[in-house]
Amino acid sequence: MKRSVLFLILGISILSLSSCEEKINQSYAAQMAGITNFQTPISNVKAEDDELVGVYFMPSWNTSPDPAIDRDSFWSCITGREDCSNLKNPGIWGPRGRIYNARYPYEGPYLERKPIAELKGFYKRDDPEVIRKQLQFMKQSGIDFFAYNWFYGRHYYYHLYFGPQSKIYYPEGWKIDPNRDGRVAVPGLEEWADQLKVMLEVNAALPENEQMKWAINWCDDSDERWNLWLKIGSPETINAKANYEGEKPDKVLYLKVHEKITRQWTDSYFKRGDYLKTADGRPIVYFYFPQDAESRAAYYGLTLKDLLDLSQETAKKAGFPGIKFIAVTAGPMQQNERAYGLPTVWKPKNPNRPWEGGTYQKRQLLQEYVPRLKAMGFEGMTGYVYHNFMEKDNKSYADMRETYRGHWNMWSEKFKNDPNFEYQVPVAMGWDMRPAGGTWPQQSGFPSEPEKDRVHSDKASFTAKLREAQQISRKYRPTNGNTVMICCWNEYLEGNYIEPTEGHGFDYLEAIKEVFGN
């Protein structure tokens, strides 16, 4: 996932377990040969004590300024550097963009990351045929749900009487200005959701026992979006008539936008039968890097609990018994890394011109931040990618397995006596950000830690890590719950992808099937 920027599906099998196993194995062999018959459903029956397996799904988007040209944010970077927007972003790499030289040479293209022919290679993100196969691959492999990385831009004002903007979600009955083509009073819209739209249409068209469950993983983590939000009240924006007097990003409007975000969830997603819910009917929302939202809410004197409470209130008004929030966290754990810790406050450099940027302050180490999550309103925690544990960094997959064991043991032990806060055991298949420039971006134009772009697994090492995750999940089942979260289906630019590719085929899905399937 950009750093600048899944439970249970019950099916009734008419096959014996042994014949089902045989049929799935035959299916994989057929898939590898490119002759799979996807009309044959594979039931995914799990006993109550089995793990529920989730996987994060990262959307791609069009980076071309010309809407007639689709320059995919993933494929453009994998196939070369000329059209890779990541490498040219001065906000990430400095004014010259990513610099390559003899010491930091370009090592692409990364064509081993090309999806298999059954997925049409470098596919269009909204191709329903591709999406149907993606969902079926997940289901057949023992994955129970996906958590879609969901992004939202608070700063967008738009006009409901104007062409394509009329299709953008806006809460029914909320104020608009009919004299300005139905200009909305409360800005904000979901971003990069065209893929999700088709995924849900395709999923709903499948027989119920073949459908995937899914959840939102809210990624409120972009400093760039935050500054754009603040800019809607700037004199320059008002003078350019992009916005108008009174449309200012104050505390009242900020809270109204947060209510709007939750209303979009309740109106567009939570009512769906395929949305992931608890046994008591509460929709589950994953919240990626809550510290970012907390630090920006602090600008208005708000706490993260204020925001989650508002979401709970909004969901209950819509007829739901509430929301179950799961925090997705990671971060440094050493005192000498505190400067890179989890912020709790954002302050503008110039209070009169906050859109020009600010600083993230009062940073905490991960072990200081995690104990605060429950009081904020979270009922559980998991991870996306752990890059270190205490003084141990990931410079190989063996390192990653060691750091993950450290986190698993630490957090499982911490919450083992708390039945009201679960630790969902996370797993990752690797890390290699070279297509996006490297780890981590610096304004100098070079990655600061390129040695961390060699965290590569294979089927055997990934299978071993899955088995370890299963063991720790079962050891602490009374408080951990039974969810295992895998990163990721398709984080291609971060080198963290289990989707079948020309490089690793079905290896990672077969590993999941071997450990968690039926």
Coordinates of C-alpha atoms in Angstrom, one line a residue, residues 85-501:
S85 CA 4.3 8.0 -11.9
N86 CA 5.8 6.9 -8.5
L87 CA 9.3 7.5 -9.8
K88 CA 8.5 11.0 -11.0
N89 CA 6.7 12.2 -7.9
P90 CA 8.7 15.1 -6.4
G91 CA 6.7 14.8 -3.2
I92 CA 8.3 11.4 -2.8
W93 CA 11.7 11.6 -4.4
G94 CA 12.5 15.3 -4.6
P95 CA 12.5 17.6 -7.6
R96 CA 14.4 15.3 -9.9
G97 CA 12.3 12.3 -9.1
R98 CA 13.9 8.9 -8.6
I99 CA 17.5 9.0 -9.6
Y100 CA 19.3 5.9 -11.0
N101 CA 23.1 5.7 -11.2
A102 CA 25.9 3.1 -10.9
R103 CA 25.4 2.7 -7.1
Y104 CA 21.6 2.6 -7.4
P105 CA 20.9 1.1 -10.9
Y106 CA 17.5 0.5 -12.4
E107 CA 16.9 -3.3 -12.0
G108 CA 13.6 -3.7 -14.0
P109 CA 11.5 -4.4 -15.8
Y110 CA 9.9 -6.7 -13.3
L111 CA 8.0 -9.0 -15.7
E112 CA 7.9 -12.0 -13.4
R113 CA 5.1 -10.1 -11.7
K114 CA 2.9 -10.3 -14.8
P115 CA -0.3 -12.1 -14.0
I116 CA -0.9 -15.4 -15.7
A117 CA -2.6 -15.7 -19.1
E118 CA -5.9 -16.8 -17.4
L119 CA -6.0 -13.3 -15.9
K120 CA -5.2 -11.8 -19.2
G121 CA -1.7 -10.7 -18.2
F122 CA -1.6 -7.0 -17.5
Y123 CA -5.3 -6.9 -17.1
K124 CA -7.7 -4.0 -16.9
R125 CA -8.6 -3.5 -13.3
D126 CA -12.4 -3.4 -14.0
D127 CA -12.5 -6.4 -16.4
P128 CA -15.4 -8.5 -15.1
E129 CA -14.0 -11.7 -16.6
V130 CA -10.7 -11.2 -14.8
I131 CA -12.4 -10.2 -11.5
R132 CA -14.6 -13.4 -11.7
K133 CA -11.5 -15.5 -11.9
Q134 CA -9.8 -13.6 -9.1
L135 CA -12.8 -14.2 -6.8
Q136 CA -12.9 -17.9 -7.8
F137 CA -9.2 -18.3 -7.2
M138 CA -9.6 -16.9 -3.7
K139 CA -12.5 -19.1 -2.9
Q140 CA -10.9 -22.3 -4.3
S141 CA -7.8 -21.6 -2.3
G142 CA -9.4 -21.4 1.1
I143 CA -9.5 -17.6 1.4
D144 CA -12.7 -16.6 3.1
F145 CA -12.8 -12.8 2.5
F146 CA -10.9 -9.9 1.1
A147 CA -10.4 -6.5 2.8
Y148 CA -10.4 -3.8 0.1
N149 CA -8.1 -0.9 0.6
W150 CA -10.6 1.9 0.6
F151 CA -9.5 5.5 0.0
Y152 CA -11.5 8.7 0.4
G153 CA -10.7 12.3 -0.7
R154 CA -12.3 14.8 1.7
H155 CA -11.6 17.8 -0.5
Y156 CA -13.8 17.1 -3.5
Y157 CA -16.7 19.5 -4.1
Y158 CA -18.9 18.4 -7.0
H159 CA -22.3 19.1 -8.7
L160 CA -25.0 16.5 -8.6
Y161 CA -26.7 17.9 -11.7
F162 CA -23.6 17.6 -13.8
G163 CA -23.0 14.6 -16.0
P164 CA -20.9 11.8 -14.4
Q165 CA -20.9 13.6 -11.1
S166 CA -24.6 12.8 -10.7
K167 CA -23.6 9.2 -10.1
I168 CA -21.4 10.1 -7.1
Y169 CA -22.8 9.0 -3.7
Y170 CA -24.3 11.8 -1.6
P171 CA -26.5 11.2 1.4
E172 CA -30.2 11.5 0.6
G173 CA -31.7 14.7 1.8
W174 CA -28.4 16.5 2.4
K175 CA -28.2 20.1 1.4
I176 CA -27.1 21.1 -2.1
D177 CA -27.3 24.4 -4.0
P178 CA -29.7 24.1 -6.9
N179 CA -28.4 27.4 -8.3
R180 CA -25.0 25.9 -8.8
D181 CA -25.9 22.6 -10.6
G182 CA -26.6 21.0 -7.2
R183 CA -23.3 21.8 -5.7
V184 CA -22.9 19.7 -2.6
A185 CA -22.6 21.3 0.8
V186 CA -20.4 18.6 2.2
P187 CA -17.4 17.6 0.0
G188 CA -15.7 14.2 -0.3
L189 CA -15.9 11.1 -2.4
E190 CA -14.4 7.6 -2.5
E191 CA -11.3 7.2 -4.8
W192 CA -10.2 4.3 -6.9
A193 CA -13.4 2.4 -6.3
D194 CA -14.1 1.5 -10.0
Q195 CA -12.5 -1.9 -9.4
L196 CA -14.6 -2.4 -6.2
K197 CA -17.8 -1.6 -8.0
V198 CA -17.2 -4.3 -10.6
M199 CA -16.0 -6.8 -8.0
L200 CA -19.2 -6.4 -6.1
E201 CA -21.3 -6.7 -9.2
V202 CA -19.5 -9.9 -10.2
N203 CA -19.6 -11.3 -6.7
A204 CA -23.4 -10.7 -6.4
A205 CA -23.9 -12.5 -9.7
L206 CA -22.2 -15.7 -8.5
P207 CA -24.2 -18.4 -6.7
E208 CA -24.4 -17.6 -3.0
N209 CA -22.2 -20.5 -2.0
E210 CA -19.5 -19.3 -4.4
Q211 CA -19.5 -15.6 -3.3
M212 CA -16.6 -14.1 -1.3
K213 CA -17.2 -12.1 1.8
W214 CA -15.4 -8.7 1.9
A215 CA -14.8 -5.8 4.2
I216 CA -13.5 -2.2 4.0
N217 CA -9.9 -1.5 5.0
W218 CA -10.1 2.3 5.4
C219 CA -6.8 3.8 4.4
D220 CA -6.9 7.3 5.7
D221 CA -3.2 7.7 5.4
S222 CA -2.3 10.3 2.8
D223 CA -0.7 13.6 3.9
E224 CA -1.2 14.8 0.4
R225 CA -5.0 14.4 0.7
W226 CA -4.9 16.1 4.1
N227 CA -3.2 19.2 2.7
L228 CA -5.7 19.3 -0.2
W229 CA -8.5 19.2 2.3
L230 CA -7.0 22.1 4.2
K231 CA -6.5 24.0 0.9
I232 CA -10.3 24.2 0.1
G233 CA -10.4 27.2 2.5
S234 CA -7.3 29.0 1.1
P235 CA -7.6 32.4 -0.5
E236 CA -6.0 31.1 -3.6
T237 CA -8.7 28.4 -4.0
I238 CA -11.5 30.8 -3.4
N239 CA -10.1 33.4 -5.7
A240 CA -9.8 30.8 -8.4
K241 CA -13.5 30.0 -7.8
A242 CA -12.7 26.4 -7.3
N243 CA -14.4 26.9 -3.9
Y244 CA -16.5 29.6 -2.4
E245 CA -16.8 31.7 0.7
G246 CA -18.0 29.6 3.5
E247 CA -16.6 26.4 2.2
K248 CA -13.9 26.2 4.8
P249 CA -12.3 23.1 6.3
D250 CA -13.3 23.8 9.9
K251 CA -14.1 21.3 12.7
V252 CA -17.8 21.3 11.9
L253 CA -17.3 20.4 8.3
Y254 CA -14.6 17.9 9.1
L255 CA -17.0 16.0 11.4
K256 CA -19.7 16.2 8.7
V257 CA -17.4 14.7 6.2
H258 CA -16.6 11.9 8.6
E259 CA -20.4 11.3 9.0
K260 CA -20.7 11.3 5.3
I261 CA -17.9 8.6 5.0
T262 CA -19.8 6.4 7.4
R263 CA -23.1 7.1 5.6
Q264 CA -21.5 5.8 2.4
W265 CA -20.6 2.6 4.2
T266 CA -24.1 2.1 5.7
D267 CA -26.0 3.1 2.5
S268 CA -23.7 1.5 -0.1
Y269 CA -22.0 -1.4 1.5
F270 CA -23.1 -2.6 4.9
K271 CA -26.6 -3.6 3.6
R272 CA -25.1 -6.1 1.2
G273 CA -25.4 -9.8 2.0
D274 CA -21.7 -10.3 1.1
Y275 CA -20.4 -7.7 3.5
L276 CA -18.4 -9.2 6.4
K277 CA -20.3 -9.0 9.8
T278 CA -20.0 -10.4 13.3
A279 CA -22.4 -13.0 14.6
D280 CA -24.5 -10.2 16.1
G281 CA -24.7 -8.4 12.7
R282 CA -22.1 -5.6 13.1
P283 CA -20.2 -4.8 10.0
I284 CA -16.4 -5.1 10.4
V285 CA -14.2 -2.3 9.3
Y286 CA -10.4 -2.5 9.2
F287 CA -8.7 0.8 9.9
Y288 CA -5.3 1.2 8.4
F289 CA -2.7 3.2 10.4
P290 CA -5.1 4.9 12.8
Q291 CA -2.3 7.1 14.1
D292 CA -2.6 9.2 10.9
A293 CA -6.3 9.9 11.4
E294 CA -5.7 10.5 15.1
S295 CA -3.0 13.1 14.5
R296 CA -5.1 15.1 12.0
A297 CA -8.2 15.0 14.1
A298 CA -6.1 16.5 16.9
Y299 CA -5.7 19.6 14.7
Y300 CA -9.4 20.2 15.5
G301 CA -9.1 19.2 19.1
L302 CA -10.8 15.9 18.4
T303 CA -9.8 12.4 19.5
L304 CA -10.0 9.3 17.4
K305 CA -12.6 8.0 19.8
D306 CA -14.7 11.0 18.8
L307 CA -14.6 9.9 15.2
L308 CA -15.3 6.2 15.9
D309 CA -18.1 7.2 18.3
L310 CA -19.6 9.3 15.5
S311 CA -19.4 6.3 13.1
Q312 CA -21.1 4.1 15.7
E313 CA -23.9 6.6 16.2
T314 CA -24.3 7.0 12.5
A315 CA -24.4 3.2 11.9
K316 CA -27.0 2.7 14.6
K317 CA -29.2 5.4 13.2
A318 CA -29.1 3.4 9.9
G319 CA -30.4 0.3 11.7
F320 CA -27.2 -1.5 12.4
P321 CA -26.2 -2.7 15.9
G322 CA -22.9 -0.9 15.5
I323 CA -19.5 -1.4 13.8
K324 CA -16.6 -3.6 14.8
F325 CA -13.4 -1.7 14.2
I326 CA -10.1 -3.5 13.8
A327 CA -6.9 -1.5 13.8
V328 CA -4.2 -2.3 11.3
T329 CA -0.9 -1.2 12.9
A330 CA 2.8 -1.4 12.6
G331 CA 5.8 0.8 13.5
P332 CA 9.2 1.2 15.1
M333 CA 9.9 -0.1 18.5
Q334 CA 13.4 1.2 19.4
Q335 CA 14.1 4.5 21.2
N336 CA 16.5 5.6 18.5
E337 CA 13.7 5.3 16.0
R338 CA 11.2 7.5 17.8
A339 CA 11.5 10.2 15.2
Y340 CA 9.8 7.7 12.8
G341 CA 7.2 6.6 15.4
L342 CA 3.4 6.8 15.3
P343 CA 2.3 10.4 15.5
T344 CA -0.6 11.6 17.6
V345 CA -0.7 15.3 16.8
W346 CA -0.4 17.3 13.5
K347 CA 0.5 21.0 13.7
P348 CA 0.7 23.4 10.8
K349 CA 4.0 25.1 10.2
N350 CA 2.1 28.3 9.6
P351 CA -1.3 28.4 11.4
N352 CA -2.6 31.0 9.0
R353 CA -1.7 28.8 6.0
P354 CA -2.1 25.2 7.2
W355 CA -2.5 23.8 3.7
E356 CA 1.2 24.5 3.1
G357 CA 2.0 21.6 5.4
G358 CA 2.8 20.8 9.0
T359 CA 4.6 18.4 11.2
Y360 CA 3.5 15.2 12.9
Q361 CA 4.4 15.3 16.6
K362 CA 4.2 13.5 19.9
R363 CA 5.3 10.3 18.3
Q364 CA 5.0 7.0 20.1
L365 CA 6.6 3.6 19.6
L366 CA 4.4 0.8 18.6
Q367 CA 4.4 -0.8 22.0
E368 CA 3.3 2.5 23.5
Y369 CA 0.6 3.1 20.9
V370 CA -1.1 -0.3 20.9
P371 CA -2.3 -0.2 24.5
R372 CA -4.3 2.9 23.7
L373 CA -6.3 1.2 20.9
K374 CA -9.1 -0.2 23.0
A375 CA -9.9 3.1 24.6
M376 CA -10.2 4.6 21.2
G377 CA -13.0 2.2 20.3
F378 CA -11.2 -0.6 18.6
E379 CA -12.1 -4.3 19.3
G380 CA -9.0 -5.8 17.8
M381 CA -5.7 -5.4 16.0
T382 CA -3.8 -6.9 13.1
G383 CA -1.0 -5.9 10.8
Y384 CA -0.5 -5.2 7.1
V385 CA 3.3 -5.5 6.9
Y386 CA 5.8 -5.7 9.9
H387 CA 9.2 -4.4 8.8
N388 CA 10.9 -5.0 12.1
F389 CA 10.6 -6.2 15.7
M390 CA 12.6 -4.4 18.3
E391 CA 16.1 -4.2 16.9
K392 CA 15.5 -6.9 14.2
D393 CA 14.9 -5.6 10.6
N394 CA 13.7 -7.5 7.6
K395 CA 16.5 -8.0 5.1
S396 CA 15.5 -11.5 4.1
Y397 CA 12.4 -13.7 4.4
A398 CA 14.0 -15.6 7.2
D399 CA 14.3 -12.2 9.0
M400 CA 10.6 -11.5 8.3
R401 CA 9.6 -14.8 9.7
E402 CA 11.6 -14.0 12.9
T403 CA 10.1 -10.5 13.2
Y404 CA 6.6 -11.8 12.7
R405 CA 7.1 -14.4 15.4
G406 CA 8.1 -11.6 17.8
H407 CA 4.9 -9.7 17.1
W408 CA 2.7 -12.7 17.2
N409 CA 4.0 -13.7 20.6
M410 CA 4.1 -10.2 22.1
W411 CA 0.6 -9.2 21.1
S412 CA -1.0 -12.6 21.7
E413 CA 0.4 -12.6 25.2
K414 CA -0.6 -9.0 25.8
F415 CA -4.3 -9.7 25.0
K416 CA -4.6 -13.3 26.2
N417 CA -6.7 -12.2 29.2
D418 CA -8.9 -9.8 27.3
P419 CA -11.8 -11.6 25.6
N420 CA -13.0 -8.2 24.2
F421 CA -10.0 -7.4 22.2
E422 CA -8.7 -9.8 19.5
Y423 CA -5.3 -10.1 17.8
Q424 CA -5.8 -11.3 14.2
V425 CA -2.6 -13.0 13.3
P426 CA -1.1 -11.4 10.2
V427 CA 1.1 -13.0 7.5
A428 CA 3.0 -11.4 4.6
M429 CA 4.6 -13.1 1.6
G430 CA 7.5 -10.6 1.2
W431 CA 8.6 -7.1 0.4
D432 CA 10.4 -5.6 -2.6
M433 CA 9.6 -2.0 -3.6
R434 CA 12.1 -1.7 -6.4
P435 CA 9.3 -1.2 -9.1
A436 CA 8.2 1.9 -7.2
G437 CA 11.8 3.1 -6.6
G438 CA 12.8 1.3 -3.5
T439 CA 12.6 1.3 0.3
W440 CA 12.2 4.0 1.6
P441 CA 11.7 7.1 -0.7
Q442 CA 14.0 10.1 0.1
Q443 CA 14.0 13.6 -1.2
S444 CA 17.5 12.9 -2.3
G445 CA 16.1 10.8 -5.1
F446 CA 17.4 7.6 -3.6
P447 CA 15.9 4.9 -1.4
S448 CA 17.3 5.0 2.1
E449 CA 17.3 1.2 2.8
P450 CA 17.6 -0.7 -0.5
E451 CA 18.9 -3.7 1.4
K452 CA 15.3 -4.3 2.6
D453 CA 14.1 -4.9 -1.0
R454 CA 15.2 -8.5 -0.9
V455 CA 12.6 -10.0 1.3
H456 CA 11.6 -12.9 -1.0
S457 CA 9.7 -16.0 -0.1
D458 CA 9.0 -19.2 -2.1
K459 CA 6.2 -21.8 -1.7
A460 CA 8.1 -23.7 1.0
S461 CA 9.0 -20.8 3.2
F462 CA 5.5 -19.2 2.8
T463 CA 3.9 -22.5 3.7
A464 CA 6.0 -22.8 6.8
K465 CA 5.1 -19.2 7.8
L466 CA 1.4 -20.0 7.3
R467 CA 1.7 -23.1 9.6
E468 CA 3.4 -21.0 12.3
A469 CA 0.6 -18.4 12.1
Q470 CA -2.0 -21.2 12.3
Q471 CA -0.3 -22.6 15.4
I472 CA -0.2 -19.2 17.2
S473 CA -3.8 -18.5 16.3
R474 CA -4.9 -21.8 17.8
K475 CA -2.8 -21.5 20.9
Y476 CA -4.5 -18.2 21.7
R477 CA -7.9 -18.9 20.2
P478 CA -10.0 -17.8 23.1
T479 CA -8.8 -14.2 22.8
N480 CA -7.2 -14.1 19.3
G481 CA -10.3 -15.2 17.6
N482 CA -9.7 -17.3 14.5
T483 CA -8.9 -14.8 11.8
V484 CA -5.6 -14.9 9.9
M485 CA -4.9 -11.9 7.7
I486 CA -2.6 -12.3 4.6
C487 CA -0.9 -9.5 2.9
C488 CA -1.5 -9.2 0.1
W489 CA -3.5 -10.3 -3.0
N490 CA -1.9 -7.8 -5.3
E491 CA 0.5 -5.3 -3.7
Y492 CA 2.6 -5.5 -6.9
L493 CA 4.7 -2.4 -6.3
E494 CA 5.6 -3.5 -2.8
G495 CA 6.5 -7.1 -3.9
N496 CA 3.8 -8.5 -1.7
Y497 CA 1.4 -10.4 -4.0
I498 CA -0.1 -13.9 -4.0
E499 CA -2.2 -13.5 -7.1
P500 CA -1.0 -16.1 -9.7
T501 CA 1.8 -14.6 -11.9

